[in-house]
Tab-separated table of C-alpha atoms in Angstrom:
chain	number	residue	atom	x	y	z
X	1	UNK	CA	26.710	3.548	15.533
X	2	UNK	CA	24.894	1.740	12.796
X	3	UNK	CA	21.477	3.028	13.840
X	4	UNK	CA	19.945	5.652	11.561
X	5	UNK	CA	17.294	7.987	12.975
X	6	UNK	CA	15.042	9.027	10.111
X	7	UNK	CA	13.830	12.303	11.650
X	8	UNK	CA	17.404	13.325	12.388
X	9	UNK	CA	18.451	12.590	8.797
X	10	UNK	CA	15.502	14.495	7.349
X	11	UNK	CA	16.498	17.438	9.546
X	12	UNK	CA	19.859	17.661	7.779
X	13	UNK	CA	18.630	18.852	4.383
X	14	UNK	CA	15.977	21.045	2.808
X	15	UNK	CA	16.393	20.424	-0.926
X	16	UNK	CA	13.430	18.859	-2.645
X	17	UNK	CA	13.437	16.170	-5.353
X	18	UNK	CA	17.060	15.318	-4.514
X	19	UNK	CA	17.239	11.874	-2.922
X	20	UNK	CA	20.022	11.313	-0.388
X	21	UNK	CA	21.610	7.948	0.290
X	22	UNK	CA	21.028	6.912	3.911
X	23	UNK	CA	21.975	3.247	3.720
X	24	UNK	CA	23.197	0.439	1.544
X	25	UNK	CA	21.731	-3.039	1.599
X	26	UNK	CA	22.755	-5.749	-0.832
X	27	UNK	CA	22.498	-4.198	-4.300
X	28	UNK	CA	20.090	-1.457	-3.179
X	29	UNK	CA	20.162	1.937	-1.538
X	30	UNK	CA	17.923	3.348	1.152
X	31	UNK	CA	17.272	6.934	0.074
X	32	UNK	CA	15.492	9.842	1.730
X	33	UNK	CA	13.697	12.474	-0.292
X	34	UNK	CA	11.545	15.545	0.328
X	35	UNK	CA	9.203	16.934	-2.269
X	36	UNK	CA	6.111	19.016	-2.957
X	37	UNK	CA	4.145	19.351	-6.168
X	38	UNK	CA	4.306	16.934	-9.101
X	39	UNK	CA	7.200	14.884	-10.386
X	40	UNK	CA	7.320	13.560	-13.959
X	41	UNK	CA	5.690	10.480	-15.440
X	42	UNK	CA	8.329	7.812	-15.961
X	43	UNK	CA	9.095	4.130	-15.498
X	44	UNK	CA	12.086	1.977	-14.670
X	45	UNK	CA	12.751	-0.865	-17.083
X	46	UNK	CA	14.175	-3.285	-14.544
X	47	UNK	CA	13.852	-1.860	-11.053
X	48	UNK	CA	10.965	-2.116	-8.604
X	49	UNK	CA	10.738	0.836	-6.199
X	50	UNK	CA	9.421	1.051	-2.651
X	51	UNK	CA	8.088	4.378	-1.309
X	52	UNK	CA	7.538	4.495	2.461
X	53	UNK	CA	5.903	7.754	3.525
X	54	UNK	CA	7.168	9.228	6.793
X	55	UNK	CA	5.654	12.714	6.657
X	56	UNK	CA	2.905	14.371	4.660
X	57	UNK	CA	0.734	12.558	2.143
X	58	UNK	CA	1.949	11.361	-1.229
X	59	UNK	CA	-0.352	11.123	-4.224
X	60	UNK	CA	0.900	8.310	-6.426
X	61	UNK	CA	-0.563	7.964	-9.888
X	62	UNK	CA	0.269	4.960	-12.024
X	63	UNK	CA	-1.003	3.283	-15.176
X	64	UNK	CA	-2.233	-0.270	-14.933
X	65	UNK	CA	-4.140	-2.261	-17.567
X	66	UNK	CA	-4.586	0.836	-19.668
X	67	UNK	CA	-6.155	3.006	-16.986
X	68	UNK	CA	-4.777	5.618	-14.630
X	69	UNK	CA	-4.995	4.878	-10.924
X	70	UNK	CA	-4.420	7.319	-8.070
X	71	UNK	CA	-3.637	6.368	-4.486
X	72	UNK	CA	-3.031	8.540	-1.456
X	73	UNK	CA	-0.176	7.214	0.672
X	74	UNK	CA	0.126	8.636	4.176
X	75	UNK	CA	2.630	8.353	7.031
X	76	UNK	CA	3.222	4.735	7.983
X	77	UNK	CA	2.168	3.500	4.561
X	78	UNK	CA	4.224	2.174	1.680
X	79	UNK	CA	3.630	1.439	-1.971
X	80	UNK	CA	5.740	-0.682	-4.306
X	81	UNK	CA	5.803	0.254	-7.981
X	82	UNK	CA	6.939	-2.710	-10.079
X	83	UNK	CA	9.413	-2.269	-12.919
X	84	UNK	CA	7.905	-1.241	-16.215
X	85	UNK	CA	4.947	0.565	-14.622
X	86	UNK	CA	4.475	4.222	-15.580
X	87	UNK	CA	4.071	6.301	-12.436
X	88	UNK	CA	4.125	9.877	-11.233
X	89	UNK	CA	4.741	10.707	-7.562
X	90	UNK	CA	3.382	13.987	-6.185
X	91	UNK	CA	2.337	15.568	-2.931
X	92	UNK	CA	-1.372	15.329	-2.093
X	93	UNK	CA	-1.621	19.113	-2.219
X	94	UNK	CA	0.782	21.394	-4.129
X	95	UNK	CA	2.312	23.002	-1.069
X	96	UNK	CA	2.462	20.124	1.377
X	97	UNK	CA	5.924	18.671	1.749
X	98	UNK	CA	6.172	14.905	1.705
X	99	UNK	CA	9.015	12.950	3.287
X	100	UNK	CA	9.673	9.545	1.808
X	101	UNK	CA	12.093	6.696	2.376
X	102	UNK	CA	12.865	4.973	-0.917
X	103	UNK	CA	14.297	1.562	-1.439
X	104	UNK	CA	15.530	0.736	-4.905
X	105	UNK	CA	18.464	-0.900	-6.706
X	106	UNK	CA	21.658	1.135	-6.907
X	107	UNK	CA	21.232	1.280	-10.663
X	108	UNK	CA	17.949	3.236	-10.400
X	109	UNK	CA	17.888	6.705	-11.930
X	110	UNK	CA	15.272	8.912	-10.234
X	111	UNK	CA	13.568	9.888	-13.483
X	112	UNK	CA	13.814	6.399	-14.989
X	113	UNK	CA	13.436	6.499	-18.763
X	114	UNK	CA	13.111	10.293	-18.795
X	115	UNK	CA	15.920	12.848	-18.665
X	116	UNK	CA	15.007	16.349	-17.581
X	117	UNK	CA	15.944	19.050	-15.073
X	118	UNK	CA	14.846	16.774	-12.237
X	119	UNK	CA	17.284	14.007	-13.207
X	120	UNK	CA	19.912	13.371	-10.538
X	121	UNK	CA	22.546	10.932	-11.769
X	122	UNK	CA	24.777	11.413	-8.710
X	123	UNK	CA	23.373	11.432	-5.172
X	124	UNK	CA	24.835	12.709	-1.913
X	125	UNK	CA	25.159	10.505	1.113
X	126	UNK	CA	23.673	11.735	4.339
U	1	UNK	CA	-4.897	-0.874	-3.897
U	2	UNK	CA	-1.154	-1.183	-3.812
U	3	UNK	CA	-0.788	0.901	-0.654
U	4	UNK	CA	0.114	-1.024	2.492
U	5	UNK	CA	-0.736	0.465	5.886
U	6	UNK	CA	1.779	-0.860	8.383
U	7	UNK	CA	-0.390	-0.427	11.495
U	8	UNK	CA	-3.264	-2.216	9.798
U	9	UNK	CA	-1.005	-5.113	8.829
U	10	UNK	CA	0.460	-5.389	12.336
U	11	UNK	CA	-3.099	-5.506	13.656
U	12	UNK	CA	-3.756	-8.702	11.717
U	13	UNK	CA	-1.488	-11.034	13.681
U	14	UNK	CA	-0.251	-11.674	17.202
U	15	UNK	CA	2.372	-14.402	16.759
U	16	UNK	CA	5.880	-13.439	17.718
U	17	UNK	CA	9.125	-14.334	15.937
U	18	UNK	CA	7.184	-15.308	12.821
U	19	UNK	CA	7.869	-12.835	10.031
U	20	UNK	CA	5.029	-12.233	7.560
U	21	UNK	CA	5.587	-11.205	3.956
U	22	UNK	CA	4.010	-7.791	3.309
U	23	UNK	CA	5.613	-6.948	-0.017
U	24	UNK	CA	7.958	-8.046	-2.737
U	25	UNK	CA	10.531	-5.791	-4.335
U	26	UNK	CA	13.092	-7.024	-6.839
U	27	UNK	CA	14.720	-10.081	-5.246
U	28	UNK	CA	13.736	-9.095	-1.705
U	29	UNK	CA	10.767	-9.320	0.632
U	30	UNK	CA	9.372	-6.705	2.975
U	31	UNK	CA	8.497	-8.618	6.134
U	32	UNK	CA	6.734	-7.628	9.345
U	33	UNK	CA	7.610	-9.233	12.648
U	34	UNK	CA	6.645	-8.883	16.314
U	35	UNK	CA	8.844	-10.112	19.101
U	36	UNK	CA	9.771	-9.822	22.762
U	37	UNK	CA	12.748	-11.268	24.576
U	38	UNK	CA	15.927	-12.517	22.917
U	39	UNK	CA	16.406	-14.174	19.552
U	40	UNK	CA	19.443	-16.326	18.786
U	41	UNK	CA	22.932	-15.301	17.714
U	42	UNK	CA	23.354	-16.001	14.013
U	43	UNK	CA	24.631	-14.579	10.755
U	44	UNK	CA	23.691	-14.681	7.085
U	45	UNK	CA	26.501	-15.657	4.735
U	46	UNK	CA	25.361	-13.551	1.791
U	47	UNK	CA	22.409	-11.391	2.817
U	48	UNK	CA	22.399	-7.923	4.356
U	49	UNK	CA	19.320	-7.234	6.503
U	50	UNK	CA	17.497	-3.996	7.269
U	51	UNK	CA	15.505	-3.658	10.515
U	52	UNK	CA	13.190	-0.626	10.672
U	53	UNK	CA	11.567	-0.305	14.092
U	54	UNK	CA	7.942	0.832	14.082
U	55	UNK	CA	6.935	0.102	17.677
U	56	UNK	CA	8.794	-0.582	20.911
U	57	UNK	CA	12.559	-0.522	21.212
U	58	UNK	CA	14.850	-3.171	19.777
U	59	UNK	CA	18.164	-4.045	21.382
U	60	UNK	CA	20.498	-5.175	18.628
U	61	UNK	CA	23.753	-6.807	19.619
U	62	UNK	CA	26.388	-7.585	17.017
U	63	UNK	CA	30.037	-8.538	16.855
U	64	UNK	CA	32.416	-6.260	15.039
U	65	UNK	CA	36.221	-6.351	15.045
U	66	UNK	CA	36.201	-8.942	17.793
U	67	UNK	CA	34.034	-6.997	20.236
U	68	UNK	CA	30.371	-7.072	21.069
U	69	UNK	CA	28.365	-3.914	20.383
U	70	UNK	CA	24.865	-3.115	21.585
U	71	UNK	CA	22.555	-0.521	20.082
U	72	UNK	CA	19.048	0.502	21.040
U	73	UNK	CA	16.877	1.083	17.979
U	74	UNK	CA	13.612	2.921	18.571
U	75	UNK	CA	10.568	3.794	16.448
U	76	UNK	CA	11.575	5.671	13.311
U	77	UNK	CA	15.071	4.212	13.369
U	78	UNK	CA	16.661	1.528	11.235
U	79	UNK	CA	19.797	-0.537	11.376
U	80	UNK	CA	21.417	-2.527	8.576
U	81	UNK	CA	23.339	-5.659	9.516
U	82	UNK	CA	25.759	-6.605	6.732
U	83	UNK	CA	26.152	-10.200	5.618
U	84	UNK	CA	28.584	-12.245	7.646
U	85	UNK	CA	28.071	-10.223	10.845
U	86	UNK	CA	26.993	-12.170	13.925
U	87	UNK	CA	23.983	-10.493	15.489
U	88	UNK	CA	21.238	-11.105	18.000
U	89	UNK	CA	18.004	-9.075	17.910
U	90	UNK	CA	16.038	-8.661	21.144
U	91	UNK	CA	13.536	-6.353	22.758
U	92	UNK	CA	15.004	-3.652	24.982
U	93	UNK	CA	13.169	-5.136	27.962
U	94	UNK	CA	12.017	-8.771	28.183
U	95	UNK	CA	8.300	-8.001	28.100
U	96	UNK	CA	8.137	-5.112	25.694
U	97	UNK	CA	6.883	-6.107	22.273
U	98	UNK	CA	8.817	-4.731	19.326
U	99	UNK	CA	7.336	-4.289	15.860
U	100	UNK	CA	9.829	-4.328	13.021
U	101	UNK	CA	9.729	-4.039	9.249
U	102	UNK	CA	12.461	-6.174	7.714
U	103	UNK	CA	13.900	-5.933	4.277
U	104	UNK	CA	16.040	-8.817	3.112
U	105	UNK	CA	16.624	-11.066	0.082
U	106	UNK	CA	14.027	-13.750	-0.530
U	107	UNK	CA	16.701	-16.347	0.156
U	108	UNK	CA	17.161	-15.183	3.775
U	109	UNK	CA	16.348	-17.705	6.497
U	110	UNK	CA	15.375	-15.944	9.732
U	111	UNK	CA	17.899	-17.831	11.865
U	112	UNK	CA	20.648	-17.636	9.235
U	113	UNK	CA	23.328	-20.256	9.842
U	114	UNK	CA	21.484	-21.672	12.883
U	115	UNK	CA	18.597	-24.133	12.876
U	116	UNK	CA	16.446	-24.270	15.981
U	117	UNK	CA	12.841	-24.035	17.152
U	118	UNK	CA	12.723	-20.415	15.999
U	119	UNK	CA	13.588	-21.307	12.382
U	120	UNK	CA	10.768	-20.473	9.945
U	121	UNK	CA	11.590	-21.809	6.463
U	122	UNK	CA	8.132	-20.950	5.108
U	123	UNK	CA	6.469	-17.600	5.774
U	124	UNK	CA	2.851	-16.500	5.490
U	125	UNK	CA	1.826	-13.546	3.405
U	126	UNK	CA	-0.210	-10.871	5.062
């Protein structure tokens, strides 16, 4: 079976802020992640990132032309953050869990140019 | 607004078998397509393709190790067809419309190695 059921995959883990690899396409991975609360402001020098929300509502802040922008991204919506853009993913409310499918090059480190306790250099497959 | 609402985008067109570009990420496009019935058997020499089903049920046939495989892919499910693999997307039933988000390199021609009346060398943005 090549078919991947997203709900079934999300049911297999509970850890937050730890993306899991659910597929491989060309030089990119499809990753699944759960989170609540705020991440860290960061950017990726070379990699664009796609965030497709599947559950909950994500609050994505980013900096564009010197100002900070905030968008709410709900289920069935995606946002692409181009390389070089500072951004900070979060859940819309502190306690609401968000479920997101990410698509990004295999070289992408989750915290981009920042290294902290949230950095995950090695990801599990699911 | 960078956020893309998939249902809203699908509501903007009715044509079938004509993928629309809904996003650009690294060297790939996010495309949206509606279809019913059978496509054509084809492969892509270099490009892997991701099909994420958002409405209806897709019947994906492919050839692997000399045999033909068929998988039903429903809403919330995706399938990745690696480069070189012969495949033929279709709707599960002839009249049921399927709505799919595709992710594939910008170089990908929809009919791959085949040229016929379904070939769409130039795609609209939506």
